[in-house]
Coordinates of C-alpha atoms in Angstrom, one line a residue:
M293 CA 11.3 72.2 151.8
P294 CA 13.2 69.0 152.0
S295 CA 13.4 67.0 155.2
P296 CA 16.8 67.9 157.3
T297 CA 17.4 64.2 157.4
T298 CA 17.1 63.6 153.5
R299 CA 20.3 64.1 151.7
P300 CA 20.0 65.1 148.0
R301 CA 20.5 62.4 145.4
A302 CA 24.0 62.2 143.6
T303 CA 23.7 63.0 139.7
S304 CA 24.9 59.8 138.0
R305 CA 27.5 60.3 135.4
P306 CA 28.5 57.8 132.5
P307 CA 31.9 56.0 133.5
R308 CA 34.9 57.2 131.7
P309 CA 36.7 54.9 129.5
G310 CA 39.4 53.3 131.4
N311 CA 38.2 54.6 134.7
A312 CA 36.1 51.9 135.7
R313 CA 36.6 50.6 139.2
R314 CA 37.6 47.0 140.0
H315 CA 37.7 44.9 142.8
G316 CA 40.7 46.6 145.1
G317 CA 39.8 49.8 143.4
R318 CA 42.1 49.1 140.1
P319 CA 40.7 50.4 136.9
S320 CA 39.5 48.0 134.2
P321 CA 41.8 47.5 131.0
P322 CA 40.6 48.6 127.7
P323 CA 38.8 45.8 125.7
R324 CA 41.8 45.5 123.2
Q325 CA 44.2 45.0 125.9
R326 CA 41.7 42.5 127.4
G327 CA 41.7 40.6 124.1
R328 CA 45.5 40.7 124.0
R329 CA 45.6 39.1 127.3
K330 CA 43.5 36.3 126.5
L331 CA 45.1 35.3 123.3
R332 CA 48.4 35.4 125.0
R333 CA 46.9 33.1 127.6
L334 CA 45.4 30.9 124.5
V335 CA 48.4 30.5 122.4
P336 CA 50.3 28.0 124.8
T337 CA 47.0 26.0 124.9
L338 CA 46.7 25.9 121.0
M339 CA 50.2 25.0 120.6
I340 CA 50.0 22.1 123.2
F341 CA 46.7 20.7 121.2
G342 CA 48.7 21.5 118.0
L343 CA 51.8 19.5 119.0
A344 CA 49.3 16.7 120.7
L345 CA 47.3 16.6 117.3
C346 CA 50.8 16.3 115.3
S347 CA 51.8 13.8 117.7
A348 CA 48.6 11.9 117.2
V349 CA 49.0 11.8 113.5
V350 CA 52.7 11.0 113.6
G351 CA 51.7 7.7 115.8
A352 CA 48.9 7.1 113.6
Y353 CA 51.0 7.3 110.7
A354 CA 53.6 5.2 112.2
M355 CA 51.0 2.5 113.5
V356 CA 48.9 2.2 110.4
D357 CA 49.7 -1.0 108.6
M358 CA 49.5 -1.0 104.6
P359 CA 46.3 -3.3 104.2
P360 CA 46.6 -6.0 101.6
P361 CA 44.3 -5.9 98.4
H362 CA 40.7 -6.8 99.4
P363 CA 39.6 -10.0 97.3
E364 CA 37.2 -8.2 94.6
A365 CA 40.5 -6.0 93.9
V366 CA 42.8 -9.0 92.9
V367 CA 40.2 -11.2 91.2
Q368 CA 40.6 -11.2 87.2
S369 CA 38.0 -12.6 84.9
T370 CA 39.1 -15.0 81.8
V371 CA 38.6 -13.1 78.7
F372 CA 38.1 -15.0 75.5
V373 CA 39.1 -13.5 72.0
D374 CA 38.3 -15.0 68.5
A375 CA 40.8 -16.3 65.8
R376 CA 41.4 -12.4 65.0
G377 CA 41.7 -11.3 68.5
D378 CA 38.3 -9.6 68.7
Y379 CA 36.8 -9.9 72.1
L380 CA 34.1 -12.7 72.3
G381 CA 33.4 -12.7 76.1
R382 CA 34.3 -13.2 79.6
R383 CA 34.0 -15.6 82.5
G384 CA 34.3 -14.4 86.1
P385 CA 32.8 -12.5 88.8
V386 CA 34.1 -9.4 87.8
D387 CA 35.3 -8.0 84.3
R388 CA 39.0 -7.0 85.1
Q389 CA 42.2 -8.0 83.9
D390 CA 45.6 -6.4 85.1
I391 CA 48.1 -5.1 82.4
P392 CA 51.5 -3.3 83.1
L393 CA 51.3 0.5 82.9
A394 CA 53.9 0.0 79.9
R395 CA 50.8 -1.2 77.9
V396 CA 48.7 1.9 78.7
P397 CA 49.5 4.5 76.1
L398 CA 51.0 7.9 77.7
H399 CA 48.2 10.1 76.2
V400 CA 45.8 7.8 78.1
Q401 CA 47.6 7.9 81.2
E402 CA 47.7 11.8 80.9
A403 CA 44.0 12.0 80.0
V404 CA 43.0 10.2 83.4
I405 CA 45.5 12.3 85.3
A406 CA 43.9 15.5 83.8
A407 CA 40.4 14.3 84.5
E408 CA 41.1 13.2 88.0
N409 CA 44.0 14.7 89.6
R410 CA 46.1 17.3 87.8
S411 CA 48.6 17.4 90.8
F412 CA 49.1 13.7 90.9
R413 CA 52.9 13.6 89.7
T414 CA 53.8 16.2 92.5
D415 CA 51.3 15.9 95.5
S416 CA 52.0 14.0 98.6
G417 CA 49.0 11.8 97.9
I418 CA 46.2 13.5 99.7
A419 CA 44.4 16.6 99.0
P420 CA 43.7 18.6 102.2
T421 CA 41.1 20.7 101.1
A422 CA 39.2 17.8 99.6
I423 CA 39.5 16.1 103.2
I424 CA 38.3 18.9 105.0
R425 CA 35.1 19.4 102.7
A426 CA 34.4 15.5 103.4
A427 CA 34.9 15.8 107.0
L428 CA 32.3 18.8 107.3
A429 CA 29.8 16.8 104.8
A430 CA 30.3 13.8 107.0
V431 CA 29.7 15.9 110.3
T432 CA 27.0 18.4 109.2
G433 CA 25.2 15.4 107.1
G434 CA 25.8 17.1 103.7
A435 CA 26.1 15.6 100.4
R436 CA 29.1 13.4 100.0
Q437 CA 32.2 15.0 98.7
G438 CA 34.3 13.8 96.0
G439 CA 37.8 15.4 95.0
S440 CA 40.0 12.7 96.2
T441 CA 43.5 12.1 94.5
I442 CA 44.3 9.4 92.5
T443 CA 46.3 7.8 95.2
Q444 CA 43.3 8.1 97.7
Q445 CA 40.9 6.5 95.0
Y446 CA 43.3 3.7 94.6
V447 CA 43.6 3.1 98.3
K448 CA 39.7 3.3 98.4
N449 CA 39.1 1.1 95.2
A450 CA 42.0 -1.5 96.4
L451 CA 42.9 -1.5 99.9
L452 CA 39.8 -0.3 101.8
T453 CA 36.1 -0.5 102.0
P454 CA 33.9 2.2 100.3
E455 CA 32.0 3.4 103.3
Q456 CA 31.8 7.0 104.3
T457 CA 32.7 7.5 107.8
M458 CA 35.0 9.8 109.3
S459 CA 37.6 6.9 110.7
R460 CA 37.7 5.5 107.2
K461 CA 38.4 8.9 105.5
A462 CA 41.2 9.5 108.0
K463 CA 42.7 6.0 107.5
E464 CA 42.5 6.5 103.7
A465 CA 44.5 9.9 103.9
L466 CA 47.1 8.2 106.3
I467 CA 47.5 5.3 104.0
A468 CA 47.8 7.3 100.9
V469 CA 50.5 9.5 102.4
K470 CA 52.4 6.2 103.3
L471 CA 51.5 4.7 99.8
D472 CA 52.9 8.1 98.2
R473 CA 56.3 7.8 100.1
T474 CA 56.7 4.4 99.8
R475 CA 55.8 3.7 96.3
S476 CA 56.6 5.1 92.9
K477 CA 54.0 7.4 91.3
K478 CA 54.1 4.8 88.5
T479 CA 53.4 1.9 90.7
I480 CA 50.3 3.7 92.0
L481 CA 48.9 5.0 88.7
E482 CA 49.0 1.3 87.5
G483 CA 47.4 0.0 90.3
Y484 CA 44.7 2.6 90.0
L485 CA 44.3 2.1 86.1
N486 CA 43.7 -1.6 86.9
T487 CA 41.1 -1.3 89.6
V488 CA 39.1 2.1 88.5
Y489 CA 35.5 1.3 87.9
F490 CA 34.3 2.3 84.2
G491 CA 30.8 1.2 83.9
R492 CA 29.6 -1.7 82.0
G493 CA 30.8 -4.0 84.6
A494 CA 34.3 -3.1 83.4
A495 CA 37.1 -2.6 86.1
G496 CA 40.1 -1.4 84.8
I497 CA 41.4 0.3 81.8
Q498 CA 41.9 -3.1 79.8
A499 CA 38.3 -4.2 80.4
A500 CA 36.8 -0.7 79.7
A501 CA 38.8 -0.5 76.3
R502 CA 37.1 -3.9 75.4
S503 CA 33.7 -2.9 76.6
Y504 CA 33.4 0.6 75.1
F505 CA 35.7 0.2 72.0
G506 CA 36.4 -3.6 71.0
V507 CA 40.3 -3.1 71.5
N508 CA 42.8 -3.9 74.0
A509 CA 44.1 -0.8 76.2
D510 CA 47.5 -0.3 74.2
Q511 CA 45.2 0.0 71.0
L512 CA 43.3 3.2 72.2
T513 CA 43.5 6.4 70.2
V514 CA 43.9 9.7 71.8
S515 CA 39.9 10.5 71.3
Q516 CA 39.0 7.1 73.0
G517 CA 41.3 7.4 75.9
A518 CA 40.0 10.8 76.7
A519 CA 36.4 9.4 76.7
L520 CA 37.4 6.5 79.0
A521 CA 39.2 9.3 81.3
A522 CA 36.0 11.3 81.2
V523 CA 33.7 8.4 82.1
I524 CA 35.3 7.8 85.4
N525 CA 33.5 10.6 87.0
L526 CA 30.1 8.9 86.6
P527 CA 30.4 5.5 85.3
S528 CA 27.1 4.3 85.7
Y529 CA 25.7 7.1 83.8
Y530 CA 28.4 7.4 81.1
E531 CA 28.1 3.7 80.3
K532 CA 24.9 4.0 77.9
A533 CA 27.2 6.3 75.6
G534 CA 26.5 5.7 72.2
S535 CA 23.0 4.2 72.7
D536 CA 21.3 7.1 74.6
S537 CA 21.6 10.5 73.1
K538 CA 21.3 12.5 76.1
V539 CA 24.0 10.8 77.8
T540 CA 26.2 10.9 74.6
T541 CA 25.9 14.5 74.5
T542 CA 26.8 15.1 77.9
L543 CA 29.6 12.9 77.6
Q544 CA 30.8 14.5 74.5
R545 CA 31.2 18.1 76.5
R546 CA 33.2 16.4 79.2
W547 CA 35.3 14.6 76.7
A548 CA 36.0 17.9 75.3
W549 CA 37.1 19.4 78.5
V550 CA 39.4 16.5 79.4
L551 CA 41.2 16.9 75.6
D552 CA 41.6 20.5 76.4
A553 CA 43.3 19.7 79.6
T554 CA 45.5 17.3 78.5
S555 CA 46.4 19.5 75.7
A556 CA 47.2 22.2 77.9
S557 CA 49.6 20.1 80.1
S558 CA 51.5 19.4 76.6
A559 CA 50.7 15.6 77.0
I560 CA 49.2 15.9 73.2
T561 CA 50.1 18.4 70.7
P562 CA 47.6 21.0 69.3
N563 CA 47.6 19.3 66.0
Q564 CA 46.4 16.2 68.0
R565 CA 43.7 18.0 69.9
A566 CA 42.7 19.8 66.6
S567 CA 42.1 16.4 64.8
A568 CA 40.5 14.4 67.7
A569 CA 37.1 13.4 66.8
F570 CA 34.3 11.9 69.3
P571 CA 34.8 8.1 69.1
A572 CA 32.0 5.5 68.2
F573 CA 31.0 3.3 71.1
R574 CA 29.9 -0.3 71.2
H575 CA 26.3 -0.6 71.7
Y576 CA 25.2 -1.0 75.4
P577 CA 23.4 -3.2 76.4
P578 CA 24.6 -5.8 74.0
G579 CA 22.8 -7.0 71.1
P580 CA 21.0 -10.3 70.4
T581 CA 24.2 -12.0 68.9
E582 CA 25.9 -11.5 72.3
G583 CA 24.0 -14.1 74.3
Q584 CA 24.4 -16.4 71.4
R585 CA 27.9 -16.3 71.9
Q586 CA 27.8 -18.0 75.3
Y587 CA 27.6 -21.4 73.3
L588 CA 31.4 -20.6 72.1
I589 CA 32.5 -19.9 75.6
D590 CA 30.8 -22.9 77.0
A591 CA 32.7 -25.1 74.4
A592 CA 36.3 -23.0 74.7
T593 CA 36.0 -23.2 78.4
T594 CA 35.4 -27.2 78.7
E595 CA 38.5 -27.5 76.3
A596 CA 40.8 -25.0 78.2
T597 CA 40.1 -26.4 81.7
K598 CA 41.0 -29.9 80.5
K599 CA 44.2 -28.6 78.8
L600 CA 45.2 -26.7 82.1
G601 CA 44.0 -29.3 84.4
I602 CA 42.1 -26.8 86.5
T603 CA 38.2 -26.2 87.6
Q604 CA 35.9 -23.9 85.6
D605 CA 35.8 -21.7 88.7
E606 CA 39.7 -21.5 88.7
L607 CA 39.6 -20.5 85.0
A608 CA 37.1 -18.1 85.7
R609 CA 39.0 -16.3 88.2
G610 CA 42.4 -16.8 87.0
G611 CA 43.0 -13.8 84.6
Y612 CA 43.5 -15.8 81.4
T613 CA 43.3 -15.1 77.8
I614 CA 41.6 -17.9 75.9
H615 CA 42.4 -17.5 71.9
T616 CA 39.7 -19.4 70.6
T617 CA 39.5 -20.7 66.8
F618 CA 36.1 -18.9 66.0
D619 CA 35.2 -16.3 63.8
L620 CA 32.9 -13.8 65.2
A621 CA 32.1 -12.2 61.9
L622 CA 31.0 -15.6 60.3
Q623 CA 29.2 -16.5 63.8
D624 CA 27.3 -13.3 63.6
N625 CA 26.2 -13.9 60.3
A626 CA 25.0 -17.4 61.1
T627 CA 23.0 -16.1 64.1
E628 CA 21.2 -13.7 61.6
T629 CA 20.8 -16.0 58.9
A630 CA 19.3 -18.7 61.0
R631 CA 17.1 -16.4 62.6
S632 CA 15.9 -14.9 59.6
H633 CA 15.0 -18.2 58.0
A634 CA 13.3 -19.4 61.3
E635 CA 11.3 -16.3 61.4
S636 CA 10.3 -16.2 57.5
A637 CA 9.0 -19.9 58.1
A638 CA 7.1 -19.1 61.1
R639 CA 5.1 -16.4 59.3
S640 CA 4.4 -18.9 56.4
R641 CA 3.4 -22.1 58.5
P642 CA 0.4 -22.6 60.8
A643 CA 1.0 -22.7 64.5
S644 CA 2.5 -26.0 65.4
S645 CA 1.8 -26.7 69.2
G646 CA 4.6 -28.6 71.0
T647 CA 7.1 -28.9 68.0
Q648 CA 10.2 -27.0 67.6
L649 CA 12.8 -26.5 64.6
H650 CA 16.1 -26.7 65.5
T651 CA 19.4 -25.6 63.5
A652 CA 22.8 -26.5 64.3
I653 CA 25.7 -25.4 62.1
V654 CA 29.3 -26.2 62.2
A655 CA 32.4 -24.9 59.9
V656 CA 35.7 -26.8 60.4
V657 CA 38.9 -26.0 58.8
P658 CA 40.4 -29.1 56.6
G659 CA 43.8 -30.6 57.8
D660 CA 43.9 -28.6 60.9
G661 CA 40.5 -29.4 63.0
A662 CA 40.0 -25.3 63.9
I663 CA 36.3 -24.8 64.4
R664 CA 35.5 -21.5 62.8
L665 CA 31.6 -21.6 63.6
L666 CA 29.6 -23.3 66.0
Y667 CA 26.1 -22.2 66.1
G668 CA 24.3 -24.7 68.6
G669 CA 20.9 -22.9 69.2
A670 CA 18.9 -20.0 68.8
D671 CA 18.5 -18.6 72.5
Y672 CA 21.2 -19.4 75.0
A673 CA 18.8 -18.4 77.8
R674 CA 16.1 -20.8 76.8
Q675 CA 18.4 -23.7 75.6
P676 CA 22.2 -23.9 77.0
F677 CA 22.3 -27.2 75.5
N678 CA 24.5 -27.1 72.3
D679 CA 23.0 -29.0 69.5
A680 CA 25.8 -28.7 67.2
L681 CA 28.6 -29.9 69.8
H682 CA 26.5 -32.2 71.8
G683 CA 23.3 -33.0 69.9
A684 CA 23.1 -36.6 68.8
I685 CA 21.0 -36.1 65.4
E686 CA 19.7 -38.9 63.1
A687 CA 22.1 -39.2 60.1
G688 CA 20.2 -41.1 57.5
T689 CA 21.9 -40.4 54.2
A690 CA 24.1 -37.5 55.8
L691 CA 27.2 -39.7 55.2
E692 CA 26.5 -41.3 51.8
P693 CA 29.5 -40.4 50.2
L694 CA 31.6 -42.2 53.0
A695 CA 29.7 -45.6 52.1
G696 CA 32.2 -48.2 50.6
L697 CA 35.2 -46.5 51.4
R698 CA 37.9 -47.9 53.7
L699 CA 38.0 -45.9 56.7
N700 CA 40.5 -45.5 59.8
Q701 CA 39.4 -44.1 63.1
P702 CA 37.3 -42.1 64.0
L703 CA 35.6 -42.0 60.9
D704 CA 34.8 -45.8 60.6
R705 CA 32.8 -44.9 64.1
I706 CA 31.4 -42.0 62.6
R707 CA 30.2 -43.7 59.4
S708 CA 28.5 -46.4 61.7
N709 CA 26.7 -44.1 64.0
P710 CA 23.0 -43.6 63.5
A711 CA 22.9 -40.3 65.4
P712 CA 26.3 -38.4 65.1
T713 CA 26.9 -34.6 66.0
T714 CA 26.9 -31.7 63.5
V715 CA 30.7 -31.5 64.5
Q716 CA 31.3 -34.9 63.7
V717 CA 29.7 -34.9 60.2
A718 CA 31.6 -31.6 59.5
A719 CA 34.7 -33.3 60.5
A720 CA 34.1 -36.1 58.1
Y721 CA 33.9 -33.9 55.0
A722 CA 36.7 -31.6 56.2
T723 CA 38.8 -35.1 55.7
L724 CA 37.6 -35.5 52.2
A725 CA 38.8 -31.7 51.4
A726 CA 42.1 -32.7 52.9
N727 CA 42.7 -35.3 50.8
G728 CA 41.8 -37.9 53.6
R729 CA 43.7 -36.5 56.6
Y730 CA 41.5 -36.3 59.4
A731 CA 41.9 -33.5 61.9
T732 CA 40.3 -33.7 65.6
P733 CA 37.9 -30.4 65.9
Y734 CA 39.1 -28.1 68.6
T735 CA 38.2 -24.7 69.7
V736 CA 41.1 -23.2 71.9
A737 CA 44.4 -22.1 69.9
K738 CA 46.2 -20.7 72.7
I739 CA 45.9 -19.8 76.3
A740 CA 47.7 -16.8 77.9
R741 CA 48.1 -15.2 81.1
G742 CA 50.1 -12.1 82.3
G743 CA 51.6 -11.8 79.0
R744 CA 53.1 -15.5 79.1
T745 CA 51.8 -18.3 76.8
L746 CA 50.7 -21.3 78.7
Y747 CA 49.5 -23.7 76.0
T748 CA 49.4 -23.5 72.1
T749 CA 47.4 -26.3 70.2
R750 CA 49.1 -28.6 67.8
P751 CA 46.6 -29.8 65.6
E752 CA 45.9 -33.6 66.0
T753 CA 45.8 -35.1 62.4
H754 CA 46.0 -38.7 60.8
P755 CA 45.4 -40.4 57.6
A756 CA 41.8 -41.7 57.7
I757 CA 41.1 -42.4 54.0
T758 CA 43.6 -42.9 51.1
P759 CA 44.0 -39.6 49.1
A760 CA 42.7 -41.1 45.9
A761 CA 39.4 -42.2 47.5
A762 CA 38.9 -38.8 49.1
Q763 CA 39.4 -37.1 45.7
A764 CA 37.3 -39.5 44.1
A765 CA 34.4 -38.8 46.4
T766 CA 35.0 -35.0 46.3
R767 CA 35.0 -35.2 42.2
A768 CA 31.4 -37.0 42.5
L769 CA 29.9 -34.4 44.8
R770 CA 31.2 -31.7 42.4
A771 CA 28.8 -32.8 39.5
P772 CA 27.4 -31.3 37.5
A773 CA 29.8 -28.8 37.8
P774 CA 33.1 -30.7 38.1
D775 CA 35.3 -27.4 37.9
S776 CA 33.9 -26.1 41.0
P777 CA 36.2 -25.4 43.8
R778 CA 33.6 -26.8 46.2
A779 CA 31.4 -29.8 46.7
T780 CA 28.0 -30.3 48.4
H781 CA 26.0 -33.1 49.5
T782 CA 22.5 -33.1 51.0
G783 CA 21.2 -36.0 53.3
A784 CA 18.2 -36.8 55.2
A785 CA 16.4 -39.2 57.6
A786 CA 12.7 -40.0 57.7
H787 CA 11.5 -36.6 57.2
R788 CA 12.9 -35.8 60.7
T789 CA 16.1 -34.5 59.7
V790 CA 18.0 -32.7 56.7
W791 CA 21.8 -32.3 56.4
T792 CA 23.6 -30.3 54.0
T793 CA 27.2 -29.9 53.8
T794 CA 29.5 -27.6 51.3
Y795 CA 33.2 -27.7 51.5
N796 CA 36.4 -26.8 49.8
P797 CA 40.1 -27.0 50.7
H798 CA 39.7 -24.0 53.1
L799 CA 36.2 -24.9 54.7
A800 CA 34.0 -27.6 55.3
L801 CA 30.4 -26.2 56.5
T802 CA 27.6 -28.5 57.8
T803 CA 24.0 -27.3 58.4
A804 CA 21.5 -29.5 60.3
L805 CA 17.7 -29.2 60.5
F806 CA 15.8 -31.3 62.9
A807 CA 12.5 -31.3 64.6
E808 CA 11.5 -32.1 68.0
H809 CA 8.4 -32.4 70.4
T810 CA 9.2 -30.2 73.5
A811 CA 9.6 -32.0 76.9
T812 CA 6.8 -31.8 79.2
A813 CA 6.4 -32.5 83.0
T814 CA 5.4 -35.8 81.9
K815 CA 7.2 -36.9 78.5
P816 CA 10.7 -36.0 77.5
A817 CA 11.8 -34.6 74.2
A818 CA 11.3 -36.8 71.1
P819 CA 11.9 -36.5 67.5
A820 CA 9.1 -35.0 65.3
L821 CA 8.5 -34.6 61.6
L822 CA 9.9 -31.4 59.9
T823 CA 6.7 -31.2 57.7
G824 CA 5.3 -27.7 57.6
L825 CA 8.2 -26.1 60.0
T826 CA 10.1 -24.5 57.2
G827 CA 7.3 -22.7 56.1
T828 CA 6.6 -23.0 52.1
Q829 CA 9.7 -24.2 51.5
P830 CA 10.8 -27.9 51.4
P831 CA 13.2 -28.8 54.4
A832 CA 16.1 -29.7 51.9
T833 CA 15.7 -26.3 50.3
A834 CA 15.6 -24.4 53.7
A835 CA 18.8 -26.3 54.7
A836 CA 20.6 -25.6 51.3
E837 CA 19.8 -22.1 51.4
T838 CA 21.1 -21.6 54.8
T839 CA 24.4 -23.3 53.9
A840 CA 24.6 -21.2 50.7
D841 CA 24.1 -18.0 52.6
L842 CA 26.5 -18.9 55.1
W843 CA 29.1 -19.9 52.5
T844 CA 29.0 -16.6 50.7
S845 CA 29.6 -15.0 54.1
A846 CA 32.3 -17.2 54.5
L847 CA 34.1 -16.3 51.5
R848 CA 33.6 -12.4 52.4
T849 CA 35.1 -12.9 55.9
A850 CA 38.0 -14.8 54.5
E851 CA 39.1 -12.1 52.0

């Protein structure tokens, strides 16, 4: 039996919903009611936070200044083109030249918009979802996120540093919005197209068009424009398009995607889309003739700086276009011809320690002075010195046809010079071809900047030989074929130099072969005998064949 002092235990029962006791004896509210109460208390806090955030954004927007373009974005290179306008090369730290949007075909503009930011013409300058993704990636340490608008990309490329931080990304967004509100879409697109990187060292659409296709931006076809728009996504990878089959195949798929998007936006017609063919790219990296062109750029740079009265550094950074007198087709043929003859001679001669064969070739337009061809050496990297322009070469009998003639300046000095340059000898024979009228050789025909011509060459000519004397000398050199339209002379100097010149009223072409003992630590370079350096051919034959091959090339390029 239970003890009389022991009370029976109360049976425990589960509490009924909403019947729990609180302090003071009040029942607890249901969970849903408690959630509503918390939400009501949280809403004012959220509103206050939102207002504070908006105020902060508005304040930051008002305080943010539009920064000036950073130096790398405004520096332009100077571009050199040949007599036909074909791209020769550049000088400057960045391969970039600004062009107005009007010079970019509309189909190219639309292809870039289709590839990079299809809402560009209607958005506010930012893509909020892309900003959120980038912010989350920065906070969590995830992979870098893309998806910026064209306006944001322009701000990043031209106005800010490319660092990936939250503060810089926020500043980029604020500046992009302000830029979109204060500048036209055309102005923003023009700035973007002039600064975006395309690979191959090319910044901007103009440099990219030259680098990938050898044309100016206003000459880009629908297919070429779509290809450049496709490249922007991964420029360092796609720059090998045309020379790497895997890269080319990958780019071709993206190119088709860009074209489809451009067609869907009605920027190109269905017929243009259907007829588009994947374009051919210029080879990259550059071929062997590219390096040889530095001789030409050196010569034109020296002349252009004198004409403009500026330094070479100012020229390189100034965004000039130098229209040279050179014929790139003839120049490349000269490079290949000289290399072919040199390799053939090397295979058939014994090794000659310390002795080197040099070839210098110049072609000048009679009566004008324009230098069409200037071959100054086989390898600019090993020998930047231009043999054709600056090399003093033993004349010997090179100018024998001028002997006995009454000459005016500067031919009288050239004739009496025991070691003239190849340019001087070519200019002397060009005088005979022009019936005695001497023309000062030059390499720069025109200099332009920003679409404005700053300098145009006027040929400097004057009588140096009487027409009768010049014609008599030419007739003598045409023998044994007096009706031939060209004249040829071969001269030599003590088995150390051989000269061959061929000319007609349109071109004077001079080739000089000479030998040299290469310089050592204790001895300077010195003339050497040509014996054995031209292989099984006599030196005179080698020079004559080189000239004949190039003359044929010159006739083909002139057609």
